[in-house]
Amino acid sequence: MSKLDVRAKIAKRIAEELEDGQVVNLGVGIPTLVASFIEGKQVFLQSENGLVGMGPPPSEEELDIDLISAGKEPITITNGASFFSSADSFAMIRGGHIDVAVLGILQVDVNGEIANWAVPGQPILGVGGAMDLVVGAKKVIGAATLLAKDGQAKIVKQLTYPTSGVRQIDLLVTEYAVFSFENREVIVKELLGHLTMEDLQQLLGIPLRQEVTL
């Protein structure tokens, strides 16, 4: 499976978690792809640079250089979209008005705490709205490939990257499985690829609890 197919698989699975009427913030990276898989649902996508009503990426004919997401990627807007200041946008986030935040992650520990904005020794990616979303969103879904480019698992016993906030995320969706976190346990809720529970256990090197939908 190509890198693009893997990312799309994760995004499509996350889209299944979204419900009609929800206000959803999509982070940079894999989360932005979720916008392409929510057809048929009335979901309101929010971007922290001041927009509710973000649509999927534009075709070449639809491209408007004035319409970008918080990640500076081109977007479309849906009927009834609303524009407002960045201050109002963060008031929405900090005020608990975002139903779901979908965030890309670099690491997640056994407590469900994530790191997603900086890698030690490398240029800072920039925290953006990550910490605000971790604290303010009602539900947080992590989106990530199971392994980093160097082959290391992104689920770790303890974070070695700077934390994005002391908050247990609700769900982590990877190309191989869907995980949740409870009482320092990593729970496998659904298998999505060819790896078995035993394979995952060996790959991650941490205890896993099975709660699998086959």
mmCIF file of C-alpha atoms in Angstrom:
data_model
loop_
_atom_site.group_PDB
_atom_site.id
_atom_site.type_symbol
_atom_site.label_atom_id
_atom_site.label_comp_id
_atom_site.label_asym_id
_atom_site.label_seq_id
_atom_site.Cartn_x
_atom_site.Cartn_y
_atom_site.Cartn_z
ATOM 1 C CA MET A 1 0.000 0.000 0.000
ATOM 2 C CA SER A 2 1.401 3.405 -0.976
ATOM 3 C CA LYS A 3 1.977 6.188 1.566
ATOM 4 C CA LEU A 4 -0.977 8.101 0.098
ATOM 5 C CA ASP A 5 -3.236 5.048 0.366
ATOM 6 C CA VAL A 6 -2.199 4.503 3.991
ATOM 7 C CA ARG A 7 -2.985 8.109 4.894
ATOM 8 C CA ALA A 8 -6.341 7.930 3.100
ATOM 9 C CA LYS A 9 -7.213 4.678 4.905
ATOM 10 C CA ILE A 10 -6.631 6.334 8.281
ATOM 11 C CA ALA A 11 -8.592 9.451 7.320
ATOM 12 C CA LYS A 12 -11.531 7.420 6.010
ATOM 13 C CA ARG A 13 -11.735 5.399 9.241
ATOM 14 C CA ILE A 14 -11.711 8.596 11.301
ATOM 15 C CA ALA A 15 -14.532 10.038 9.175
ATOM 16 C CA GLU A 16 -16.677 7.106 10.330
ATOM 17 C CA GLU A 17 -16.406 8.418 13.896
ATOM 18 C CA LEU A 18 -17.935 11.791 13.044
ATOM 19 C CA GLU A 19 -21.626 12.475 13.562
ATOM 20 C CA ASP A 20 -24.184 14.874 12.113
ATOM 21 C CA GLY A 21 -24.163 18.296 13.729
ATOM 22 C CA GLN A 22 -20.654 18.112 15.145
ATOM 23 C CA VAL A 23 -18.158 20.961 14.910
ATOM 24 C CA VAL A 24 -14.837 19.342 14.032
ATOM 25 C CA ASN A 25 -11.316 20.748 13.876
ATOM 26 C CA LEU A 26 -8.874 18.990 11.541
ATOM 27 C CA GLY A 27 -5.171 19.287 12.305
ATOM 28 C CA VAL A 28 -2.267 19.360 9.871
ATOM 29 C CA GLY A 29 -1.237 16.245 7.941
ATOM 30 C CA ILE A 30 -3.432 13.144 7.817
ATOM 31 C CA PRO A 31 -6.358 14.904 9.573
ATOM 32 C CA THR A 32 -6.815 17.293 6.636
ATOM 33 C CA LEU A 33 -7.698 14.296 4.443
ATOM 34 C CA VAL A 34 -10.756 13.542 6.591
ATOM 35 C CA ALA A 35 -12.602 16.365 4.801
ATOM 36 C CA SER A 36 -12.674 14.214 1.653
ATOM 37 C CA PHE A 37 -14.540 11.341 3.339
ATOM 38 C CA ILE A 38 -17.492 12.935 5.169
ATOM 39 C CA GLU A 39 -19.971 13.110 2.300
ATOM 40 C CA GLY A 40 -23.495 12.429 3.446
ATOM 41 C CA LYS A 41 -22.896 13.830 6.934
ATOM 42 C CA GLN A 42 -23.682 17.345 8.101
ATOM 43 C CA VAL A 43 -20.387 18.013 9.856
ATOM 44 C CA PHE A 44 -19.082 21.560 10.338
ATOM 45 C CA LEU A 45 -15.311 21.739 9.851
ATOM 46 C CA GLN A 46 -13.563 24.489 11.797
ATOM 47 C CA SER A 47 -10.135 25.939 11.043
ATOM 48 C CA GLU A 48 -8.399 27.943 13.765
ATOM 49 C CA ASN A 49 -7.418 30.691 11.344
ATOM 50 C CA GLY A 50 -11.068 31.752 11.411
ATOM 51 C CA LEU A 51 -13.528 29.554 9.514
ATOM 52 C CA VAL A 52 -16.429 27.202 10.101
ATOM 53 C CA GLY A 53 -17.556 25.483 6.915
ATOM 54 C CA MET A 54 -14.289 24.188 5.500
ATOM 55 C CA GLY A 55 -14.690 21.830 2.573
ATOM 56 C CA PRO A 56 -12.380 19.268 0.940
ATOM 57 C CA PRO A 57 -9.250 20.241 -1.011
ATOM 58 C CA PRO A 58 -10.083 22.054 -4.260
ATOM 59 C CA SER A 59 -9.715 20.816 -7.797
ATOM 60 C CA GLU A 60 -7.505 22.866 -10.093
ATOM 61 C CA GLU A 61 -10.586 24.736 -11.315
ATOM 62 C CA GLU A 62 -11.793 25.463 -7.759
ATOM 63 C CA LEU A 63 -8.448 26.728 -6.436
ATOM 64 C CA ASP A 64 -8.681 30.134 -4.740
ATOM 65 C CA ILE A 65 -5.403 31.401 -3.268
ATOM 66 C CA ASP A 66 -7.308 33.393 -0.642
ATOM 67 C CA LEU A 67 -8.840 30.226 0.845
ATOM 68 C CA ILE A 68 -6.363 28.319 3.008
ATOM 69 C CA SER A 69 -6.498 26.248 6.181
ATOM 70 C CA ALA A 70 -4.518 26.893 9.349
ATOM 71 C CA GLY A 71 -1.881 24.601 7.835
ATOM 72 C CA LYS A 72 -1.648 26.943 4.824
ATOM 73 C CA GLU A 73 -3.154 24.336 2.498
ATOM 74 C CA PRO A 74 -5.760 25.247 -0.153
ATOM 75 C CA ILE A 75 -9.353 24.496 0.806
ATOM 76 C CA THR A 76 -12.912 24.951 -0.388
ATOM 77 C CA ILE A 77 -15.827 26.274 1.633
ATOM 78 C CA THR A 78 -19.322 24.849 2.033
ATOM 79 C CA ASN A 79 -22.653 26.653 1.713
ATOM 80 C CA GLY A 80 -23.242 28.835 4.766
ATOM 81 C CA ALA A 81 -19.575 29.002 5.742
ATOM 82 C CA SER A 82 -18.667 31.652 8.308
ATOM 83 C CA PHE A 83 -15.446 33.684 8.542
ATOM 84 C CA PHE A 84 -14.253 35.366 11.741
ATOM 85 C CA SER A 85 -11.134 36.503 13.551
ATOM 86 C CA SER A 86 -8.485 34.180 14.922
ATOM 87 C CA ALA A 87 -9.356 35.499 18.393
ATOM 88 C CA ASP A 88 -12.971 34.361 17.991
ATOM 89 C CA SER A 89 -11.759 31.036 16.640
ATOM 90 C CA PHE A 90 -9.620 30.348 19.701
ATOM 91 C CA ALA A 91 -12.469 31.489 21.933
ATOM 92 C CA MET A 92 -14.516 28.684 20.353
ATOM 93 C CA ILE A 93 -11.761 26.185 21.065
ATOM 94 C CA ARG A 94 -10.950 27.319 24.595
ATOM 95 C CA GLY A 95 -14.621 27.711 25.416
ATOM 96 C CA GLY A 96 -15.368 24.038 24.764
ATOM 97 C CA HIS A 97 -17.370 24.559 21.552
ATOM 98 C CA ILE A 98 -15.394 22.089 19.406
ATOM 99 C CA ASP A 99 -16.988 18.650 19.505
ATOM 100 C CA VAL A 100 -14.077 16.747 17.970
ATOM 101 C CA ALA A 101 -10.446 17.599 17.284
ATOM 102 C CA VAL A 102 -8.556 15.307 14.904
ATOM 103 C CA LEU A 103 -4.836 15.740 15.476
ATOM 104 C CA GLY A 104 -1.776 14.267 13.838
ATOM 105 C CA ILE A 105 0.655 12.864 16.395
ATOM 106 C CA LEU A 106 4.355 12.162 16.730
ATOM 107 C CA GLN A 107 4.035 10.070 19.906
ATOM 108 C CA VAL A 108 1.346 8.874 22.275
ATOM 109 C CA ASP A 109 2.121 7.220 25.612
ATOM 110 C CA VAL A 110 0.291 4.498 27.521
ATOM 111 C CA ASN A 111 -1.719 7.197 29.307
ATOM 112 C CA GLY A 112 -3.033 8.498 25.980
ATOM 113 C CA GLU A 113 -1.023 11.726 26.323
ATOM 114 C CA ILE A 114 0.269 12.998 22.972
ATOM 115 C CA ALA A 115 3.198 14.915 21.538
ATOM 116 C CA ASN A 116 2.617 16.505 18.156
ATOM 117 C CA TRP A 117 4.400 19.832 17.791
ATOM 118 C CA ALA A 118 8.179 19.469 18.222
ATOM 119 C CA VAL A 119 10.987 16.949 17.780
ATOM 120 C CA PRO A 120 14.062 17.474 20.008
ATOM 121 C CA GLY A 121 17.090 18.544 17.986
ATOM 122 C CA GLN A 122 15.062 19.466 14.913
ATOM 123 C CA PRO A 123 13.545 22.787 13.799
ATOM 124 C CA ILE A 124 10.360 23.451 15.780
ATOM 125 C CA LEU A 125 7.205 22.641 13.856
ATOM 126 C CA GLY A 126 5.246 25.203 15.858
ATOM 127 C CA VAL A 127 2.590 24.475 18.434
ATOM 128 C CA GLY A 128 -0.171 26.297 16.548
ATOM 129 C CA GLY A 129 -3.512 25.452 18.149
ATOM 130 C CA ALA A 130 -2.487 21.965 19.304
ATOM 131 C CA MET A 131 -2.388 22.654 23.039
ATOM 132 C CA ASP A 132 -5.634 24.624 22.937
ATOM 133 C CA LEU A 133 -7.375 21.799 21.069
ATOM 134 C CA VAL A 134 -6.020 19.111 23.392
ATOM 135 C CA VAL A 135 -7.454 20.993 26.355
ATOM 136 C CA GLY A 136 -10.588 22.502 24.821
ATOM 137 C CA ALA A 137 -12.118 19.923 22.467
ATOM 138 C CA LYS A 138 -14.776 17.601 23.856
ATOM 139 C CA LYS A 139 -13.258 14.612 22.044
ATOM 140 C CA VAL A 140 -9.742 14.160 20.653
ATOM 141 C CA ILE A 141 -8.880 11.620 17.964
ATOM 142 C CA GLY A 142 -5.252 10.988 17.065
ATOM 143 C CA ALA A 143 -4.326 10.203 13.463
ATOM 144 C CA ALA A 144 -0.987 8.581 12.698
ATOM 145 C CA THR A 145 0.866 5.778 11.008
ATOM 146 C CA LEU A 146 1.834 3.189 13.607
ATOM 147 C CA LEU A 147 5.557 3.590 12.915
ATOM 148 C CA ALA A 148 7.704 6.676 12.386
ATOM 149 C CA LYS A 149 10.070 7.036 9.414
ATOM 150 C CA ASP A 150 12.888 5.496 11.460
ATOM 151 C CA GLY A 151 10.788 2.415 12.193
ATOM 152 C CA GLN A 152 10.119 3.315 15.829
ATOM 153 C CA ALA A 153 6.617 2.814 17.179
ATOM 154 C CA LYS A 154 4.656 5.995 17.884
ATOM 155 C CA ILE A 155 2.946 4.364 20.880
ATOM 156 C CA VAL A 156 5.494 4.531 23.686
ATOM 157 C CA LYS A 157 5.701 3.853 27.416
ATOM 158 C CA GLN A 158 6.665 7.473 28.103
ATOM 159 C CA LEU A 159 6.851 10.530 25.857
ATOM 160 C CA THR A 160 10.338 11.600 24.783
ATOM 161 C CA TYR A 161 9.002 14.533 22.733
ATOM 162 C CA PRO A 162 7.456 17.666 24.294
ATOM 163 C CA THR A 163 3.889 17.023 25.410
ATOM 164 C CA SER A 164 0.938 18.766 23.782
ATOM 165 C CA GLY A 165 -1.025 18.784 27.032
ATOM 166 C CA VAL A 166 -2.017 16.582 29.943
ATOM 167 C CA ARG A 167 -5.065 14.982 28.373
ATOM 168 C CA GLN A 168 -5.946 11.395 27.526
ATOM 169 C CA ILE A 169 -7.045 11.245 23.899
ATOM 170 C CA ASP A 170 -10.218 9.326 23.178
ATOM 171 C CA LEU A 171 -9.033 7.339 20.184
ATOM 172 C CA LEU A 172 -5.948 6.696 18.065
ATOM 173 C CA VAL A 173 -6.474 5.535 14.487
ATOM 174 C CA THR A 174 -3.561 3.957 12.604
ATOM 175 C CA GLU A 175 -3.392 1.899 9.429
ATOM 176 C CA TYR A 176 -3.263 -1.349 11.426
ATOM 177 C CA ALA A 177 -5.572 -0.807 14.383
ATOM 178 C CA VAL A 178 -7.772 1.549 16.369
ATOM 179 C CA PHE A 179 -6.604 2.113 19.946
ATOM 180 C CA SER A 180 -7.993 3.650 23.113
ATOM 181 C CA PHE A 181 -6.370 4.216 26.502
ATOM 182 C CA GLU A 182 -7.577 3.417 30.007
ATOM 183 C CA ASN A 183 -5.782 3.184 33.350
ATOM 184 C CA ARG A 184 -2.342 3.060 31.697
ATOM 185 C CA GLU A 185 -3.553 0.283 29.413
ATOM 186 C CA VAL A 186 -3.448 0.410 25.618
ATOM 187 C CA ILE A 187 -6.620 -1.164 24.267
ATOM 188 C CA VAL A 188 -6.926 -2.529 20.743
ATOM 189 C CA LYS A 189 -10.510 -1.800 19.734
ATOM 190 C CA GLU A 190 -10.364 -2.774 16.079
ATOM 191 C CA LEU A 191 -7.899 -4.439 13.718
ATOM 192 C CA LEU A 192 -7.655 -2.723 10.327
ATOM 193 C CA GLY A 193 -4.751 -4.451 8.631
ATOM 194 C CA HIS A 194 -3.043 -7.796 8.346
ATOM 195 C CA LEU A 195 -1.315 -7.663 11.737
ATOM 196 C CA THR A 196 -2.639 -9.899 14.505
ATOM 197 C CA MET A 197 -2.759 -9.037 18.201
ATOM 198 C CA GLU A 198 0.449 -11.012 18.638
ATOM 199 C CA ASP A 199 2.098 -9.051 15.818
ATOM 200 C CA LEU A 200 1.076 -5.742 17.388
ATOM 201 C CA GLN A 201 2.309 -6.842 20.794
ATOM 202 C CA GLN A 202 5.706 -7.756 19.388
ATOM 203 C CA LEU A 203 5.962 -4.603 17.275
ATOM 204 C CA LEU A 204 5.044 -2.185 20.071
ATOM 205 C CA GLY A 205 6.739 -3.955 22.968
ATOM 206 C CA ILE A 206 4.103 -2.836 25.464
ATOM 207 C CA PRO A 207 1.157 -4.685 27.029
ATOM 208 C CA LEU A 208 -2.032 -4.568 24.980
ATOM 209 C CA ARG A 209 -5.582 -5.394 26.004
ATOM 210 C CA GLN A 210 -7.839 -6.918 23.387
ATOM 211 C CA GLU A 211 -11.234 -5.406 22.729
ATOM 212 C CA VAL A 212 -11.328 -6.148 19.051
ATOM 213 C CA THR A 213 -14.064 -5.831 16.435
ATOM 214 C CA LEU A 214 -13.253 -8.457 13.796
#
